[in-house]
PDB file of C-alpha atoms and ligand atoms in Angstrom:
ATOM      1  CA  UNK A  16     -15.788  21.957   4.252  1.00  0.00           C
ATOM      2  CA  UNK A  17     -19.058  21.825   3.044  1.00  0.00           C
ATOM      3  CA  UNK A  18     -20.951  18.490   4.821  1.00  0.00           C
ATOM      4  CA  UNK A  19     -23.140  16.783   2.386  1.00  0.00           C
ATOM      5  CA  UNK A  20     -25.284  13.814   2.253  1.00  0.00           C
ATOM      6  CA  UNK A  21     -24.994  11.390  -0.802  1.00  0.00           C
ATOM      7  CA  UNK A  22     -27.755   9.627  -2.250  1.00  0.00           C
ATOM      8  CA  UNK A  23     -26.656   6.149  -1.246  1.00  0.00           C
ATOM      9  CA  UNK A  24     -26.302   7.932   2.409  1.00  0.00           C
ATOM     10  CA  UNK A  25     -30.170   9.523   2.297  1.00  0.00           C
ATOM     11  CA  UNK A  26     -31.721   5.913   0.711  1.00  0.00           C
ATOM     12  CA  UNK A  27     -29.392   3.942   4.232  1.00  0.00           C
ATOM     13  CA  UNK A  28     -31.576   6.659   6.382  1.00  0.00           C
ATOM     14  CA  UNK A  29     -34.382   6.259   5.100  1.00  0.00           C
ATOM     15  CA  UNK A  30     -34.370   2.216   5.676  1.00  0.00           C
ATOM     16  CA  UNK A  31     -33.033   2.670   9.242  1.00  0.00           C
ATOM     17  CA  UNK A  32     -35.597   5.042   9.804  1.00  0.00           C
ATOM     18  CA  UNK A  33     -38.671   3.096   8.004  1.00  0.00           C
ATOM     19  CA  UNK A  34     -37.315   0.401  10.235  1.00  0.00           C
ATOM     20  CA  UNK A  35     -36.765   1.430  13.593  1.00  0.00           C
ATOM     21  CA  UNK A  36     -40.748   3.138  13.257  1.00  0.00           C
ATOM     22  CA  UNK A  37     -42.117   0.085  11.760  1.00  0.00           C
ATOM     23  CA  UNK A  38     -41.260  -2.093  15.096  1.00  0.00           C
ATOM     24  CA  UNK A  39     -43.106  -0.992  17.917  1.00  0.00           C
ATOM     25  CA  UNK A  40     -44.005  -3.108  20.712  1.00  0.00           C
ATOM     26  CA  UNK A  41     -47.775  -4.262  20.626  1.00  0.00           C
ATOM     27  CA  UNK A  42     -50.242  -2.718  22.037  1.00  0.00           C
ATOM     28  CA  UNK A  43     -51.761  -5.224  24.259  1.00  0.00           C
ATOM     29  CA  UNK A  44     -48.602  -5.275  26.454  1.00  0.00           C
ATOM     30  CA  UNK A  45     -48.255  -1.420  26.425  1.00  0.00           C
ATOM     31  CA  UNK A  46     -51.960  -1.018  27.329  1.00  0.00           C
ATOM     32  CA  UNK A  47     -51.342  -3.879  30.369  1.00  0.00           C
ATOM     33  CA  UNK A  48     -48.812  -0.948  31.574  1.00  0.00           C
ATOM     34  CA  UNK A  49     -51.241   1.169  32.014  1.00  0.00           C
ATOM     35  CA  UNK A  50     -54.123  -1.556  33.475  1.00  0.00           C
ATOM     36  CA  UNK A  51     -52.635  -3.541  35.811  1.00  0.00           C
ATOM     37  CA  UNK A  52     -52.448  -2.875  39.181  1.00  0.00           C
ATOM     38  CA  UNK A  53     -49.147  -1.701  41.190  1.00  0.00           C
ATOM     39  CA  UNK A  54     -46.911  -4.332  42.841  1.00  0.00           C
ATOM     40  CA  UNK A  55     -43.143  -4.848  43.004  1.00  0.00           C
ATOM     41  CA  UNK A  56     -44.511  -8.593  41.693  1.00  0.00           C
ATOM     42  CA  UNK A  57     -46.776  -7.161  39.082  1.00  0.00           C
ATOM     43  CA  UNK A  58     -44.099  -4.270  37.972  1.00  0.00           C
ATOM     44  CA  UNK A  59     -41.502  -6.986  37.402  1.00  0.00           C
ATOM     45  CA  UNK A  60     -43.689  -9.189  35.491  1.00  0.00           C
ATOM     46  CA  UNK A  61     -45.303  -6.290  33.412  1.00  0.00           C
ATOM     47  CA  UNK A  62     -41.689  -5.132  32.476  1.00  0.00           C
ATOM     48  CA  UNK A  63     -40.554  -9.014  32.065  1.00  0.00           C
ATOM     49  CA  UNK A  64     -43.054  -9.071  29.053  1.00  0.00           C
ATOM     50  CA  UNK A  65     -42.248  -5.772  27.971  1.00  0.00           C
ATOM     51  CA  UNK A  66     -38.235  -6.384  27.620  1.00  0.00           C
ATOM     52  CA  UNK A  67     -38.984  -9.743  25.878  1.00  0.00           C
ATOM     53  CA  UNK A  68     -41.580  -7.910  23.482  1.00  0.00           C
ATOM     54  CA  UNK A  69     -38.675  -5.472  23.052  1.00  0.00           C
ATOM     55  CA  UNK A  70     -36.464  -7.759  22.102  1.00  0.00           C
ATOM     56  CA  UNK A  71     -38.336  -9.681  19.526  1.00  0.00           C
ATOM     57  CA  UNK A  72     -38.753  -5.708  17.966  1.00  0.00           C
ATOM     58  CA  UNK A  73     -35.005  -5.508  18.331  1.00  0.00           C
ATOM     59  CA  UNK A  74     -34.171  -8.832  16.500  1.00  0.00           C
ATOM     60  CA  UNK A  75     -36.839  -7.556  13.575  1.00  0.00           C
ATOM     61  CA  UNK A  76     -34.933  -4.163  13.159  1.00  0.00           C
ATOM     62  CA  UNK A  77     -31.618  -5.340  13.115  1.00  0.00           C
ATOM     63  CA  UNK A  78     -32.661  -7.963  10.517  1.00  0.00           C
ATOM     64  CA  UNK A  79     -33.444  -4.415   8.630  1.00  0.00           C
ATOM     65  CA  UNK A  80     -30.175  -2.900   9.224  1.00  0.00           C
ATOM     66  CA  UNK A  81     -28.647  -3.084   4.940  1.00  0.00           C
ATOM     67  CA  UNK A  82     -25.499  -5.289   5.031  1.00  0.00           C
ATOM     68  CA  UNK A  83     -26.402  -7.245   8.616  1.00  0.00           C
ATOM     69  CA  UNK A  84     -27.768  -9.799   7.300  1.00  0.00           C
ATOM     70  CA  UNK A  85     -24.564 -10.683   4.694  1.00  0.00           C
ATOM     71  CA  UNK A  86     -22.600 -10.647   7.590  1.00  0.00           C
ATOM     72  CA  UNK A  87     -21.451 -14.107   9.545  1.00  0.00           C
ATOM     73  CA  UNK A  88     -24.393 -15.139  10.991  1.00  0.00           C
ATOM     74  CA  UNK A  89     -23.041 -16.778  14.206  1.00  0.00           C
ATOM     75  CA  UNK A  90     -21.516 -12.612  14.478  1.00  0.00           C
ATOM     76  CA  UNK A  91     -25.079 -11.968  13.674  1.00  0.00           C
ATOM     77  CA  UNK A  92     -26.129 -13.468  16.866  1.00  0.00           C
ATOM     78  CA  UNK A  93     -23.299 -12.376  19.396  1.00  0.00           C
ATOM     79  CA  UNK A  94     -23.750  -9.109  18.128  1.00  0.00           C
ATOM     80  CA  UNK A  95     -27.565  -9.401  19.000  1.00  0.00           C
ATOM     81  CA  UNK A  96     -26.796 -10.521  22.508  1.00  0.00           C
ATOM     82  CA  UNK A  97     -23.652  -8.204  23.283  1.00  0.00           C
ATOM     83  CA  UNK A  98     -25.748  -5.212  22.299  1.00  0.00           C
ATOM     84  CA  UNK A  99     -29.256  -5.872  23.295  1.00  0.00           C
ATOM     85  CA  UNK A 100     -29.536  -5.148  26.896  1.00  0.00           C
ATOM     86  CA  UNK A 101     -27.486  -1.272  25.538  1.00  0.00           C
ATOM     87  CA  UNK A 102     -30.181  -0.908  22.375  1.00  0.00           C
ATOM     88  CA  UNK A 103     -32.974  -1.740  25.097  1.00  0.00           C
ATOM     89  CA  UNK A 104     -31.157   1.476  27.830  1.00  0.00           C
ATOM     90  CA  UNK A 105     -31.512   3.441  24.629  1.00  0.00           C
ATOM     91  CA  UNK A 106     -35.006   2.240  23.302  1.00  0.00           C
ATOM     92  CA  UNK A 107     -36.285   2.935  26.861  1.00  0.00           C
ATOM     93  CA  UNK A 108     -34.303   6.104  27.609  1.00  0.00           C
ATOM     94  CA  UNK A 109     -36.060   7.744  24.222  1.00  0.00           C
ATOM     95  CA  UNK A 110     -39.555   6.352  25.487  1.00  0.00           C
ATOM     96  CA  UNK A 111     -39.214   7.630  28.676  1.00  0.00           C
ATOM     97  CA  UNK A 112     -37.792  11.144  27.547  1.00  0.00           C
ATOM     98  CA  UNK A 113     -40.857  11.623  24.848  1.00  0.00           C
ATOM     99  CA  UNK A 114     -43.775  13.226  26.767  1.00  0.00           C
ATOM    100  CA  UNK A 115     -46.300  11.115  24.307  1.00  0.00           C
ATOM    101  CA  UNK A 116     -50.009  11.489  24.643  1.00  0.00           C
ATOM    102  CA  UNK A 117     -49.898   7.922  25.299  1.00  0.00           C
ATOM    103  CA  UNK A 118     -49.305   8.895  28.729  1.00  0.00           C
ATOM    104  CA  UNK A 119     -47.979   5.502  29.404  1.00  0.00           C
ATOM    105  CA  UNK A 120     -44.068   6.897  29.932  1.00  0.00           C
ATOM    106  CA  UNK A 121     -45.182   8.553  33.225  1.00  0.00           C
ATOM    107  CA  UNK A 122     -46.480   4.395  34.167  1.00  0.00           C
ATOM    108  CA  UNK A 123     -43.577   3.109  32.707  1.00  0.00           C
ATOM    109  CA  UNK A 124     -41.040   5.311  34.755  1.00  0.00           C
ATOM    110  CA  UNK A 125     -43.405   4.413  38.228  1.00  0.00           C
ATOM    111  CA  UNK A 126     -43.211   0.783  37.243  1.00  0.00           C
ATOM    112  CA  UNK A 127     -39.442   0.543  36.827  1.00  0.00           C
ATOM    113  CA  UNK A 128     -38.856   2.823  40.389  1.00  0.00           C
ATOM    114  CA  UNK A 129     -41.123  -0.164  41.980  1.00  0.00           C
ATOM    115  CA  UNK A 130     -40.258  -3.511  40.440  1.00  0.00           C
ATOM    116  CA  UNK A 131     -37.800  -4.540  43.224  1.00  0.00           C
ATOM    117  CA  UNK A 132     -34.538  -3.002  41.366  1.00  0.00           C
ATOM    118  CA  UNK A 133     -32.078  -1.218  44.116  1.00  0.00           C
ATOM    119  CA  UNK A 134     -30.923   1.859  44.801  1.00  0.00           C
ATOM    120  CA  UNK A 135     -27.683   1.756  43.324  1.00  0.00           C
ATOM    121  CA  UNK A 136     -28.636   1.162  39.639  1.00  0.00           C
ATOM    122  CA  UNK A 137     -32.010   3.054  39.712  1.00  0.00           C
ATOM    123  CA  UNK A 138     -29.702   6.306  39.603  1.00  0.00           C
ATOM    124  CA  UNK A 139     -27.574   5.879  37.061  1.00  0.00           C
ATOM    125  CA  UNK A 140     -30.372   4.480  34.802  1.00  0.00           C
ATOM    126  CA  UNK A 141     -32.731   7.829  35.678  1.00  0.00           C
ATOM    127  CA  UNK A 142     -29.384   9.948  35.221  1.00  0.00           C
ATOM    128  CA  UNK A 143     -29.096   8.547  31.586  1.00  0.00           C
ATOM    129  CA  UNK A 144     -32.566   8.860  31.032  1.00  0.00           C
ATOM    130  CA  UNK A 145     -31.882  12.829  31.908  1.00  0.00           C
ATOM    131  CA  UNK A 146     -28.975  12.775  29.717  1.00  0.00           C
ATOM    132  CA  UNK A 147     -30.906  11.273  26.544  1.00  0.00           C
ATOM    133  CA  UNK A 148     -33.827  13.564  27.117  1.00  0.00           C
ATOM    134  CA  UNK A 149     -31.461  16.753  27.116  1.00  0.00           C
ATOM    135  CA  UNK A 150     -30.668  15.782  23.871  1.00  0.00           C
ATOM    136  CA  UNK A 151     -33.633  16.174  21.667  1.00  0.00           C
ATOM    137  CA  UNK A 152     -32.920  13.461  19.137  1.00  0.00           C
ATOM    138  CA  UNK A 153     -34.269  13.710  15.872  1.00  0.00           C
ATOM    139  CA  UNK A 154     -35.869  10.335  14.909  1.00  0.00           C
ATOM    140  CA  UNK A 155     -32.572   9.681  12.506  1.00  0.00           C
ATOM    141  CA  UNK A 156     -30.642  10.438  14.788  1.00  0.00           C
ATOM    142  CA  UNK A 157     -32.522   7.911  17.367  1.00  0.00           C
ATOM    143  CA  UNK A 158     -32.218   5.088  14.930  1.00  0.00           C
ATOM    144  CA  UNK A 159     -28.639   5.539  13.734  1.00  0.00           C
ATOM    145  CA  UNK A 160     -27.408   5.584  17.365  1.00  0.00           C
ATOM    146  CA  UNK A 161     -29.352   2.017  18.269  1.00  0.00           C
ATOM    147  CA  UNK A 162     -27.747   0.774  14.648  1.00  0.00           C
ATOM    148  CA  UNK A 163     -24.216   1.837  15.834  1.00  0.00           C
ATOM    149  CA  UNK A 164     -24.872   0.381  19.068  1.00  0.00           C
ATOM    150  CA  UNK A 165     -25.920  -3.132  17.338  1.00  0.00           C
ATOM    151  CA  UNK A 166     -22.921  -2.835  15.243  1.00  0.00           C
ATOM    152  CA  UNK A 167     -20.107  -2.373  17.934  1.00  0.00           C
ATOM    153  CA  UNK A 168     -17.229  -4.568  16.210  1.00  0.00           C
ATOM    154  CA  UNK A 169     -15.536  -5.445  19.971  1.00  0.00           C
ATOM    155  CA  UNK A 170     -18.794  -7.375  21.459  1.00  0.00           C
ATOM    156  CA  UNK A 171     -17.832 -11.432  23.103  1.00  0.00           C
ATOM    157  CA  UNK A 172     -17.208 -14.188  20.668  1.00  0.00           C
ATOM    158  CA  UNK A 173     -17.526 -11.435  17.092  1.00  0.00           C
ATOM    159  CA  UNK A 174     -14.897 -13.558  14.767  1.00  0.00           C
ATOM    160  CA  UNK A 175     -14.994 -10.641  11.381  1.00  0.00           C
ATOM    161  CA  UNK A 176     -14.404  -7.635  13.869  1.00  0.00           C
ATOM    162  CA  UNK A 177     -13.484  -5.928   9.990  1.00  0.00           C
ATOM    163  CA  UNK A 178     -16.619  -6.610   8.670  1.00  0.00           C
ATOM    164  CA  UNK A 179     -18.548  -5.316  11.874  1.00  0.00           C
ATOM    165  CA  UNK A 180     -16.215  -2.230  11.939  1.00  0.00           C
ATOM    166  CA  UNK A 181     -16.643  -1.307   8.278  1.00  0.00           C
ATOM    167  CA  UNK A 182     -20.724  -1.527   8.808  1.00  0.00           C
ATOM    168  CA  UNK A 183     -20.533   0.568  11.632  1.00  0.00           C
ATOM    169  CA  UNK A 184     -17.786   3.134  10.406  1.00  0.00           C
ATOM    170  CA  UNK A 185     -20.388   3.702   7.504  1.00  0.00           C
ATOM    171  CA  UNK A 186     -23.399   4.621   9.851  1.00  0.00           C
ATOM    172  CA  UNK A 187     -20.895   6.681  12.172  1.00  0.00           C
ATOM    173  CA  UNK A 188     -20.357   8.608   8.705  1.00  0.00           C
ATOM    174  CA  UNK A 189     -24.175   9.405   7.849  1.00  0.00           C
ATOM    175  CA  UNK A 190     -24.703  10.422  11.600  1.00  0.00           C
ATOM    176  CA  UNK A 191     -21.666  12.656  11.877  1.00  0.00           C
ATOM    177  CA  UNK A 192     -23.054  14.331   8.766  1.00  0.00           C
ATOM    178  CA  UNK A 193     -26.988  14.452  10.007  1.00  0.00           C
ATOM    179  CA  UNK A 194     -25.562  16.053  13.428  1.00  0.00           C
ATOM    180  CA  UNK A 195     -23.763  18.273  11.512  1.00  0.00           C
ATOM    181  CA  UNK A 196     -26.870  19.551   9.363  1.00  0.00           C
ATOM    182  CA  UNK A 197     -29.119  19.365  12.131  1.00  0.00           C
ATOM    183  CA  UNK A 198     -27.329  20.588  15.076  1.00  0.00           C
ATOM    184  CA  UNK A 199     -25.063  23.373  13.202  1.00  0.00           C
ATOM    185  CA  UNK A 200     -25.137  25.767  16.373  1.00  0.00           C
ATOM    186  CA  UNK A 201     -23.937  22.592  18.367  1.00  0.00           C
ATOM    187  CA  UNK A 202     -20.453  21.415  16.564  1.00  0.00           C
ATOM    188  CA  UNK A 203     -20.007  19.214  19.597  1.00  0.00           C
ATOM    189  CA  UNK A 204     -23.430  17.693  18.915  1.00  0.00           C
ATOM    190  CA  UNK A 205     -22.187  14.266  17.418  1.00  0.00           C
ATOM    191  CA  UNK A 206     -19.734  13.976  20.186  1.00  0.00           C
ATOM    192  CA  UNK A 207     -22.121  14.024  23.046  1.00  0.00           C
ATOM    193  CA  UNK A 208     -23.982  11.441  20.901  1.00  0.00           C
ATOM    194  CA  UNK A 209     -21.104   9.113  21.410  1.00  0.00           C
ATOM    195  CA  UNK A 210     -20.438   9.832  24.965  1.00  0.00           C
ATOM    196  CA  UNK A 211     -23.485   8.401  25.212  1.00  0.00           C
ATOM    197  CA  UNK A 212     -22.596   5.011  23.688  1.00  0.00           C
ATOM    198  CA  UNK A 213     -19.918   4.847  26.999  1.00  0.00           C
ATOM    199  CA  UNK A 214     -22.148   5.893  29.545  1.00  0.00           C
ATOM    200  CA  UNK A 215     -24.412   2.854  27.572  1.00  0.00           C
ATOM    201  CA  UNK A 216     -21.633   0.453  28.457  1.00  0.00           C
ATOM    202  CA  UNK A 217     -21.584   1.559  32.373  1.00  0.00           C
ATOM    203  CA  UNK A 218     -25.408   0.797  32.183  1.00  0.00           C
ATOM    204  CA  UNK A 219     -24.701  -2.643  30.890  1.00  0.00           C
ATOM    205  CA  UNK A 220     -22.491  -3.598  33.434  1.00  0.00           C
ATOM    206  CA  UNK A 221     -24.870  -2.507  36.390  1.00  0.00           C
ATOM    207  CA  UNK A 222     -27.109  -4.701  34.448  1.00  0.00           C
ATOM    208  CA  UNK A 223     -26.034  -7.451  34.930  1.00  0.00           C
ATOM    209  CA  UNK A 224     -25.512  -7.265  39.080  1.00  0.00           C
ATOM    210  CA  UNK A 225     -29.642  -6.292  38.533  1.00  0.00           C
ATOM    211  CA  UNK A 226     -30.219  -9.049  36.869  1.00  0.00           C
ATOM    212  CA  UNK A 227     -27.754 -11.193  39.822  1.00  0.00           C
ATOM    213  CA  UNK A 228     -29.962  -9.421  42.245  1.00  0.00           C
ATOM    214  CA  UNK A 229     -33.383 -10.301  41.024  1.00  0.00           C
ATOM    215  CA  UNK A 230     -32.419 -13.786  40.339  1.00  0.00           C
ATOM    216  CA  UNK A 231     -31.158 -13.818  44.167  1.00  0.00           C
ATOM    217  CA  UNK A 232     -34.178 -13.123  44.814  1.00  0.00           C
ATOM    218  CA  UNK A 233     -35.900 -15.764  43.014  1.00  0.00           C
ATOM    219  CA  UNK A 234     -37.377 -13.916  39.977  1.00  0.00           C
ATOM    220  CA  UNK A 235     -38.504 -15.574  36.888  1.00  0.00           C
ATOM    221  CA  UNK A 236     -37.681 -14.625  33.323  1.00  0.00           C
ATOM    222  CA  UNK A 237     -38.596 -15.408  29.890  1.00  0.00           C
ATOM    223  CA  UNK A 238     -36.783 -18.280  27.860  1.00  0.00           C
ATOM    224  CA  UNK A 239     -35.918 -15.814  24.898  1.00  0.00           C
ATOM    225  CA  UNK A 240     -34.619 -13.459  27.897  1.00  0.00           C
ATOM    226  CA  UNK A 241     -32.463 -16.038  29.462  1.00  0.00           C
ATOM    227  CA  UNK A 242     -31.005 -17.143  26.164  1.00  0.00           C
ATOM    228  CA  UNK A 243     -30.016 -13.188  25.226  1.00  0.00           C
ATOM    229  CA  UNK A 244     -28.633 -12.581  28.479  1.00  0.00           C
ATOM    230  CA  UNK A 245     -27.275 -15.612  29.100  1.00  0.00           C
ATOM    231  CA  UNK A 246     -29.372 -15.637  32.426  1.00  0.00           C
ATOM    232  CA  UNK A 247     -29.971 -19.418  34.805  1.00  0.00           C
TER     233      UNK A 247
HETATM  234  C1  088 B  27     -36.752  -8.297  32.656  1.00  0.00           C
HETATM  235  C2  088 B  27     -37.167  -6.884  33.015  1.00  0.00           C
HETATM  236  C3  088 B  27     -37.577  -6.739  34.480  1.00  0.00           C
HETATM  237  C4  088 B  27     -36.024  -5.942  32.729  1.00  0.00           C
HETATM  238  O1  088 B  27     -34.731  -6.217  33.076  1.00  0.00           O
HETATM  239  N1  088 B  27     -33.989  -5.170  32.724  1.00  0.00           N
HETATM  240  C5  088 B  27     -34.764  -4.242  32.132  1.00  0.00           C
HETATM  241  C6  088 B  27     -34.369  -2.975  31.632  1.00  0.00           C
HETATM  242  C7  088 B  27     -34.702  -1.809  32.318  1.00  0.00           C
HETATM  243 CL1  088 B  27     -35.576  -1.936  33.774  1.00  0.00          CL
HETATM  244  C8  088 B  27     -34.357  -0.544  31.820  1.00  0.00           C
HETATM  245  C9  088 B  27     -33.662  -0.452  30.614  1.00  0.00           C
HETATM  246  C10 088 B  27     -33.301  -1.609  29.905  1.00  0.00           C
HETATM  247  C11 088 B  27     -33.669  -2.861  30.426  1.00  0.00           C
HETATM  248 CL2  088 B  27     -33.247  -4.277  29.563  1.00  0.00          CL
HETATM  249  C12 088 B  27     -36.077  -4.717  32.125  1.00  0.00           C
HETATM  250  C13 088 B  27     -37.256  -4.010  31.574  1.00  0.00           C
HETATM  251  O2  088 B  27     -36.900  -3.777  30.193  1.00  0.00           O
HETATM  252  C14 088 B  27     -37.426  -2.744  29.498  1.00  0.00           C
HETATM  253  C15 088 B  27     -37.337  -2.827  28.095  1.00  0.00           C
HETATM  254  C16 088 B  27     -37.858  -1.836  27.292  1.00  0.00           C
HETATM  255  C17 088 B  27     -38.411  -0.723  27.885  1.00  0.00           C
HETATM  256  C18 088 B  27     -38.489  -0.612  29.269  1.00  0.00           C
HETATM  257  C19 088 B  27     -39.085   0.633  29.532  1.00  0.00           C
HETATM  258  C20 088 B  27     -39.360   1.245  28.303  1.00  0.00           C
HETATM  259  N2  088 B  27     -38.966   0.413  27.335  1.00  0.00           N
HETATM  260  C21 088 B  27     -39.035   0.685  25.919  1.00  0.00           C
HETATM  261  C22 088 B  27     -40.424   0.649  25.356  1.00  0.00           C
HETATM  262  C23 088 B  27     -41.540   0.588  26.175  1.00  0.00           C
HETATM  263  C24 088 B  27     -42.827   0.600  25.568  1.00  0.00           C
HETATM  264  C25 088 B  27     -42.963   0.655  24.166  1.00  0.00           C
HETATM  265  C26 088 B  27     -41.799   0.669  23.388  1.00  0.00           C
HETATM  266  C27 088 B  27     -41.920   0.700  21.880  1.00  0.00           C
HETATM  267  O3  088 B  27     -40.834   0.634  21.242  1.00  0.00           O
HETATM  268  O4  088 B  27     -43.052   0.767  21.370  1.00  0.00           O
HETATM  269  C28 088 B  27     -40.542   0.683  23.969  1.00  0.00           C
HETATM  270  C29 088 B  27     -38.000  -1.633  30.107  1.00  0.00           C
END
């Protein structure tokens, strides 16, 4: 039938989108990751401040996201934390994919082979990286995926699981449509979109042996990191 966006539907884009461009990460940490010198020490620390500078721009785009805020707030926060290290994957997967001018992705992707993380989880990661950059994701499309992400209903301790599920059917809706419009010689466009969200879920649980395995071997991080991933 013929796929068409509503009004409501183009005015819930158009926030998402307004949002997830207005929060960048400053640019005296990105221009660090392309000053500082190259050590497994140094790489950790640079991407230390740049995951806890990314999460402070996740916690300002979610607040963004229409209906969030109206929804429990202690929800509010376990949804934060259950999705933050799989909005990050995706954040850093759509960096890393973009050949900006800002040449700092080609840094960013040396930094994160060097800063001490092993073998086992640097595939994967690069693997999904591939898989993200095959994709060629429209802006929209970028933000809707990190808001469906942020509003997975089945996350630890989420009491309203309705509430959560409603707000995340409804984005599911305007992105099924966009992938639709946009893709239309790809019907199984949205579909791959969602595979990703699974292969995001893998990625969170190597996650958190990297984080075991950096802590092993005695590596600091940030307060606001340890209290979002529940780290020391
Ligand atoms: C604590 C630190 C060592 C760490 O632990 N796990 C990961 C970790 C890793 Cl190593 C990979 C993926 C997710 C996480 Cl949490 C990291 C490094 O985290 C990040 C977070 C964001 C990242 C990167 C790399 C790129 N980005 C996105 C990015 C970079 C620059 C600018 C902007 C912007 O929006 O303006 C966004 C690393």
């Amino acid at each position: 039938e013929k796929v068409e966006i509503t009004k409501e539907q183009r005015a819930l884009i158009k926030a998402i989108l307004d949002a997830y461009n207005r929060h960048q990460i400053p640019q005296d940490v990105t221009k660090k990751l392309l000053q500082e010198q190259y050590s497994a020490e140094e790489n950790f620390l640079l991407l230390t401040e740049v995951a806890t500078s990314q999460v402070q721009v996740l916690v300002e785009f979610t607040k963004n996201i229409p209906g969030f805020l109206s929804l429990d707030r202690e929800d509010q926060i376990a949804l934060l934390k259950g999705s933050a290290v799989e909005a990050m994957f995706l954040r850093s997967a759509q960096v890393l994919s973009e050949k900006k001018p800002s040449g700092y992705t080609e840094v960013l992707e040396e930094r994160i082979r060097k800063s001490g993380m092993s073998e086992e989880f640097m595939t994967p990661m690069f693997n999904f990286y591939k898989s993200i950059g095959e994709l060629h994701m429209t802006q929209e499309e970028q933000a809707l995926l990190t808001t469906i992400t942020i509003l997975t209903p089945d996350r630890p301790y989420v009491k309203s699981h309705e509430a959560v599920e409603r707000l995340q059917e409804t984005m599911l809706d305007v992105l099924r449509k966009l992938c639709v419009l946009q893709h239309p010689q790809e019907p199984q466009y949205f579909a791959r979109l969602l595979g990703r969200l699974t292969e995001l879920r893998t990625l969170h649980h190597y996650h958190v042996e990297m984080l075991t395995s950096w802590k092993t071997n005695d590596h600091k991080f940030t307060p606001l990191l340890c209290e979002i991933w529940d780290v020391q």
